[in-house]
Short mmCIF file of C-alpha atoms and ligand atoms in Angstrom, two decimals:
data_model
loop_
_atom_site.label_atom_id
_atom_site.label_comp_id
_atom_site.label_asym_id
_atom_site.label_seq_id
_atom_site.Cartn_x
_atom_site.Cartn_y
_atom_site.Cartn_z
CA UNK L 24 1.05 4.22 -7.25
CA UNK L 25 -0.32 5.06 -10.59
CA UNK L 26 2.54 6.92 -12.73
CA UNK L 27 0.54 10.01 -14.37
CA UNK L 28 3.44 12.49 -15.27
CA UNK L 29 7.05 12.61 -15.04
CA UNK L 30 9.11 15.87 -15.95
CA UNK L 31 12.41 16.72 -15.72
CA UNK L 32 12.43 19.98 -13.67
CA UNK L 33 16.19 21.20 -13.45
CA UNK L 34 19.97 20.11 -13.21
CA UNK L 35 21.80 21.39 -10.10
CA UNK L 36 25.64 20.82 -8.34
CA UNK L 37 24.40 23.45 -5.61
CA UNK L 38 21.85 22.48 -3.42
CA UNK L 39 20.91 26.07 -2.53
CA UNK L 40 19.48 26.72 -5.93
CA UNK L 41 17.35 23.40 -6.00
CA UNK L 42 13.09 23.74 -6.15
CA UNK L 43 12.10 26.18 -3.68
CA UNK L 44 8.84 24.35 -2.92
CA UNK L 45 8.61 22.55 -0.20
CA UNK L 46 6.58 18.99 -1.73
CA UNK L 47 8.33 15.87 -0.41
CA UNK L 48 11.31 14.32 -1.95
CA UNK L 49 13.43 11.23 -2.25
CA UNK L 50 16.69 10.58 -3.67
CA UNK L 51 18.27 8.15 -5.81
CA UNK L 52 21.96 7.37 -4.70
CA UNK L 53 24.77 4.79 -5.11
CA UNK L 54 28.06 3.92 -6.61
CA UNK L 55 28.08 5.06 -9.98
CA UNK L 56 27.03 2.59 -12.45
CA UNK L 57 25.04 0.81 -9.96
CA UNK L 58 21.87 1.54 -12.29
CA UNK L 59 20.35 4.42 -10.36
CA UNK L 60 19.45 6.31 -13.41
CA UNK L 61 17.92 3.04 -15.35
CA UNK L 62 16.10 2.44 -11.74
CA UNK L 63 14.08 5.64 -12.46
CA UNK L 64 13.31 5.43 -15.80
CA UNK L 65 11.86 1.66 -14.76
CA UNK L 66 9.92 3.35 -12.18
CA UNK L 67 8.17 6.04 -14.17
CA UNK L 68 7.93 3.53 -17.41
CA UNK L 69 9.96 6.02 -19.54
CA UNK L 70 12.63 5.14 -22.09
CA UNK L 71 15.10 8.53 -21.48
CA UNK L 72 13.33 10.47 -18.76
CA UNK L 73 16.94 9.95 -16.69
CA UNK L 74 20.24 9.34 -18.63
CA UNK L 75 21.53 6.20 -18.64
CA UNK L 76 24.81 5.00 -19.74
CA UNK L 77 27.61 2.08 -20.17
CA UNK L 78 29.74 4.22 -18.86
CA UNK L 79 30.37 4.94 -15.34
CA UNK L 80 29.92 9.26 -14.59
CA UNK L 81 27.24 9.68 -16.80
CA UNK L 82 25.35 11.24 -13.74
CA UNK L 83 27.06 14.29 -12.17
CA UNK L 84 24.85 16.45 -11.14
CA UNK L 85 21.47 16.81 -8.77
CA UNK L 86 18.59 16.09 -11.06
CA UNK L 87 15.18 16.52 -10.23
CA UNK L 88 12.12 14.87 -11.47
CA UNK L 89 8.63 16.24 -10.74
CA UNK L 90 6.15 12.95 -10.17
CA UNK L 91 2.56 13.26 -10.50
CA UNK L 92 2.64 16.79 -9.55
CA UNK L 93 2.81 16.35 -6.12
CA UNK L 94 7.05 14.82 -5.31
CA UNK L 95 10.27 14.96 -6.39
CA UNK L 96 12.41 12.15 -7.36
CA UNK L 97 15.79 13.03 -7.32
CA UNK L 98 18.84 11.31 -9.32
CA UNK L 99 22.15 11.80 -7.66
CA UNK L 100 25.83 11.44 -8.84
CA UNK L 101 27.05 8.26 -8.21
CA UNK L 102 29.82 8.36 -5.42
CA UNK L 103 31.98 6.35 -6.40
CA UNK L 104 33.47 7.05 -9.77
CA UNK L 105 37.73 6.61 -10.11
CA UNK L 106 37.84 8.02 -13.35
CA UNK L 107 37.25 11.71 -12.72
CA UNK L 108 39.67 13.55 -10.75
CA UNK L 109 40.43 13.88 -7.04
CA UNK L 110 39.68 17.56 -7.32
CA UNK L 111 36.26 17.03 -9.06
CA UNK L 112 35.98 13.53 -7.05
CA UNK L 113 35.96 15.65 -4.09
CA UNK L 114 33.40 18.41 -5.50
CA UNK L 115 30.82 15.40 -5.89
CA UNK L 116 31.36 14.40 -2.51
CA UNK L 117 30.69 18.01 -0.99
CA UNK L 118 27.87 18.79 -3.13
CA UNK L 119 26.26 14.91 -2.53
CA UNK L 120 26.81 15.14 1.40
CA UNK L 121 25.37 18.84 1.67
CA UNK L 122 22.45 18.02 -0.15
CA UNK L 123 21.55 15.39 2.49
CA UNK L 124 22.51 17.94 5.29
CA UNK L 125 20.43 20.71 3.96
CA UNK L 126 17.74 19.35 1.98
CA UNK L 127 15.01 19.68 4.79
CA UNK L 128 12.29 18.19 2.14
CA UNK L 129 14.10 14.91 1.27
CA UNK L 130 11.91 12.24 3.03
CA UNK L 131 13.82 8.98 2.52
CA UNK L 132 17.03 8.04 0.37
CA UNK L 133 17.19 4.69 -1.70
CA UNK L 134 20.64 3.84 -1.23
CA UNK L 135 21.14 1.59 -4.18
CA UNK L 136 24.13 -1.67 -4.41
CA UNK L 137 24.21 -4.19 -7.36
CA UNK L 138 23.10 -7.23 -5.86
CA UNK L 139 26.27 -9.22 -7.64
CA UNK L 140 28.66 -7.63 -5.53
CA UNK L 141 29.90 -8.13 -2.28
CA UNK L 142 29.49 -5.48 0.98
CA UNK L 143 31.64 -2.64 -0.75
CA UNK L 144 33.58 -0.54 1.64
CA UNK L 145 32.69 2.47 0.08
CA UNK L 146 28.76 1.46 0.40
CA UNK L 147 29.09 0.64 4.36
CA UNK L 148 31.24 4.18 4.88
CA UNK L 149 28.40 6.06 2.85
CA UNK L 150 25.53 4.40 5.12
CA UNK L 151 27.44 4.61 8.24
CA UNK L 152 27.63 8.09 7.16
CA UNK L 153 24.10 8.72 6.63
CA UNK L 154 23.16 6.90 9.53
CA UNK L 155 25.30 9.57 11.82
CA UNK L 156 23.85 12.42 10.05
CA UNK L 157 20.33 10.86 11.16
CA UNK L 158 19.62 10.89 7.18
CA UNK L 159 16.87 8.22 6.75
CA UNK L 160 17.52 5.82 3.99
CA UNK L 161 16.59 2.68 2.55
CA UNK L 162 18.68 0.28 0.74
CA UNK L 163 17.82 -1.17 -3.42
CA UNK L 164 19.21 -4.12 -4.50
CA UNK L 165 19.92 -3.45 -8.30
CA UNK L 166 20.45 -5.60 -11.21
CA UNK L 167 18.54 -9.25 -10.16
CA UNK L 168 17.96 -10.20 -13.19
CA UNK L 169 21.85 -10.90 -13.70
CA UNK L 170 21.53 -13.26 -10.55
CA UNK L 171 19.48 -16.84 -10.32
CA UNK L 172 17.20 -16.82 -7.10
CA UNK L 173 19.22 -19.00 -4.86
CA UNK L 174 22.92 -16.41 -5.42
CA UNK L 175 20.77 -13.27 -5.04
CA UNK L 176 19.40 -14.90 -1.45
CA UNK L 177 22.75 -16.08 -0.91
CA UNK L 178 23.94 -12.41 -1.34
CA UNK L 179 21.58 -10.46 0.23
CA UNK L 180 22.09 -12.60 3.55
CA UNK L 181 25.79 -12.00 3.25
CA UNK L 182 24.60 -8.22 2.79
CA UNK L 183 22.80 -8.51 5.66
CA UNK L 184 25.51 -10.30 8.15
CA UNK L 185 27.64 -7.74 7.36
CA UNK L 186 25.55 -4.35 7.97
CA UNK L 187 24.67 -6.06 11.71
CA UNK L 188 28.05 -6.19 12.41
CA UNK L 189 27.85 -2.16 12.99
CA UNK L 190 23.63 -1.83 12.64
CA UNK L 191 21.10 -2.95 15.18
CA UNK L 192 19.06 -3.85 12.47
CA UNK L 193 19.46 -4.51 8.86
CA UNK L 194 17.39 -1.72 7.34
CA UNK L 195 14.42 -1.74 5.11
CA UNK L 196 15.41 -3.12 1.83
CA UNK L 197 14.41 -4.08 -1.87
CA UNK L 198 15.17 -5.94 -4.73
CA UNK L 199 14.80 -4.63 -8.31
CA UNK L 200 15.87 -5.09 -11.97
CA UNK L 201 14.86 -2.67 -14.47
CA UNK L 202 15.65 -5.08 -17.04
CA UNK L 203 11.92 -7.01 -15.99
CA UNK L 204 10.49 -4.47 -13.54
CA UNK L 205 11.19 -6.04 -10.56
CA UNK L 206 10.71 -4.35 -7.27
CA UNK L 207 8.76 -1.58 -9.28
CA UNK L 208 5.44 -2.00 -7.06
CA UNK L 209 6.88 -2.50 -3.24
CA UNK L 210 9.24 0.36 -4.14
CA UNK L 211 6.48 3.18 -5.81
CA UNK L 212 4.08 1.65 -2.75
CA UNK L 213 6.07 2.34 -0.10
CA UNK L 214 7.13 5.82 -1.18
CA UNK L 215 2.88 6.36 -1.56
CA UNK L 216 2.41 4.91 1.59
CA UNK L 217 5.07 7.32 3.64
CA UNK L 218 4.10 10.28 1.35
CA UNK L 219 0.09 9.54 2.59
CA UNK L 220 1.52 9.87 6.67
CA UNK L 221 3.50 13.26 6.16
CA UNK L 222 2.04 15.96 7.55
CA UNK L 223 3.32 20.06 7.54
CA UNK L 224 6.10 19.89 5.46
P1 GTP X 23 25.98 6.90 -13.30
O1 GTP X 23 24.95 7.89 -13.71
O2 GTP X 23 27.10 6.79 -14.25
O3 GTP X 23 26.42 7.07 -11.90
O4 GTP X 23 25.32 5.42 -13.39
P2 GTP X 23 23.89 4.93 -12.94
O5 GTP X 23 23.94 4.40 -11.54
O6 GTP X 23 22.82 5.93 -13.22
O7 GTP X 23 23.71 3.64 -13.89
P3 GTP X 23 22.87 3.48 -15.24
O8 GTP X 23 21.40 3.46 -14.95
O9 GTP X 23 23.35 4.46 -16.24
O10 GTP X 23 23.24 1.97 -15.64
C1 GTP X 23 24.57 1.55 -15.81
C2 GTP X 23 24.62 0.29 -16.69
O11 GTP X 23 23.97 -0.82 -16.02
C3 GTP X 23 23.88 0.44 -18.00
O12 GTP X 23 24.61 -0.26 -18.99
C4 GTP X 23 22.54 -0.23 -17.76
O13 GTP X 23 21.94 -0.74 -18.92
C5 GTP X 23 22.90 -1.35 -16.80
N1 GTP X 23 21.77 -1.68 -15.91
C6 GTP X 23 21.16 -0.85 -15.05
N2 GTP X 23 20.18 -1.46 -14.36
C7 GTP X 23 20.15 -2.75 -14.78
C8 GTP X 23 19.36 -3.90 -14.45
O14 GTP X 23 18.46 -3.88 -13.60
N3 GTP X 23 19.64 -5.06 -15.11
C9 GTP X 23 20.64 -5.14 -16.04
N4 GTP X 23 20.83 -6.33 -16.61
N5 GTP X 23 21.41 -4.09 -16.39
C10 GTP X 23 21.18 -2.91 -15.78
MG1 MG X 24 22.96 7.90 -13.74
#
């Protein structure tokens, strides 16, 4: 997919008030720090177009990004973050899970992990989440240029044993690194390729 425009369209913790129109969309979630936002801006070759920061929380709200006129890529909170609150911790959990409930136009969700780590339990619970909801998602591998080839195989096998302990099947996945662009192609490709097959939305 050739990258012609990317603009930031509107900041939201309330899904109701979210872009009315109904052009497909797909969301950008994972633990906080995980590199969601830095993801983005690799995808759509832009410096700042998402903020990106050292610091875990720099994300807390539902951003959306208008693509080539025609989808939405949406930047999510990470879910994970232990240095806010419980009260606010809480407030990004209900606003995170009922955008996935209500957001009728989000096609697919990239669930991002850092590919250093091993099987977090609060990944699994998150997936095993969406996957009772009936929320299609994907999972990104993030950060592989901090990993030599042979550790990041090693870990995305281990990745894998572990997710067909509860899945039937390990679900789709890539591998990316927005240090080098990694990933960038299969991941813009496939979101062209299921954007090409919807129809009526
Ligand atoms: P929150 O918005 O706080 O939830 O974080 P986020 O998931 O959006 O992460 P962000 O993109 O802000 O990146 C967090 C840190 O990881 C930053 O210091 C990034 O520079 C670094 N980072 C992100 N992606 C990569 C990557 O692919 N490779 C390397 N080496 N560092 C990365
Ligand atoms: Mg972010």
């Amino acid at each position: 997919m050739h990258i012609k425009s990317a603009e930031f369209v509107m900041s939201n913790s309330d899904v109701a008030k979210c872009p009315k129109d109904r052009m497909p969309e797909y969301a950008f979630i994972g633990r906080s720090n995980v590199g969601k936002s830095s993801l983005i801006n690799m995808l759509m070759l832009r410096k700042n177009l998402a903020k990106t920061s050292g610091r875990p929380g720099k994300t807390q709200l539902i951003n959306h990004f208008l693509i080539n006129k025609n989808w939405y890529l949406v930047d999510l909170p990470g879910y994970g973050y232990a240095r806010v609150s419980k009260s606010s911790k809480k407030t990004f959990q209900k606003f995170i899970t009922s955008y996935f409930e209500l957001r009728e136009q989000m096609i697919l969700a990239f669930v991002l992990v850092d590919c250093r780590h091993e099987p977090q339990p609060i990944d699994l619970e998150f997936m095993q989440w969406m996957g009772e909801n009936g929320i299609p998602f994907n999972i990104i591998f993030t950060k592989a240029d901090k990993l030599k080839p042979k550790a990041l195989e090693r870990n995305i096998e281990v990745y894998s044993n572990k997710m067909l302990e509860t899945w039937e099947a390990m679900p789709k996945y890539f591998v990316t690194s927005a240090s080098n662009s990694e990933g960038r192609d299969e991941v813009l490709n496939y979101i062209e390729e299921i954007s090409k097959n919807l129809t009526g939305l």
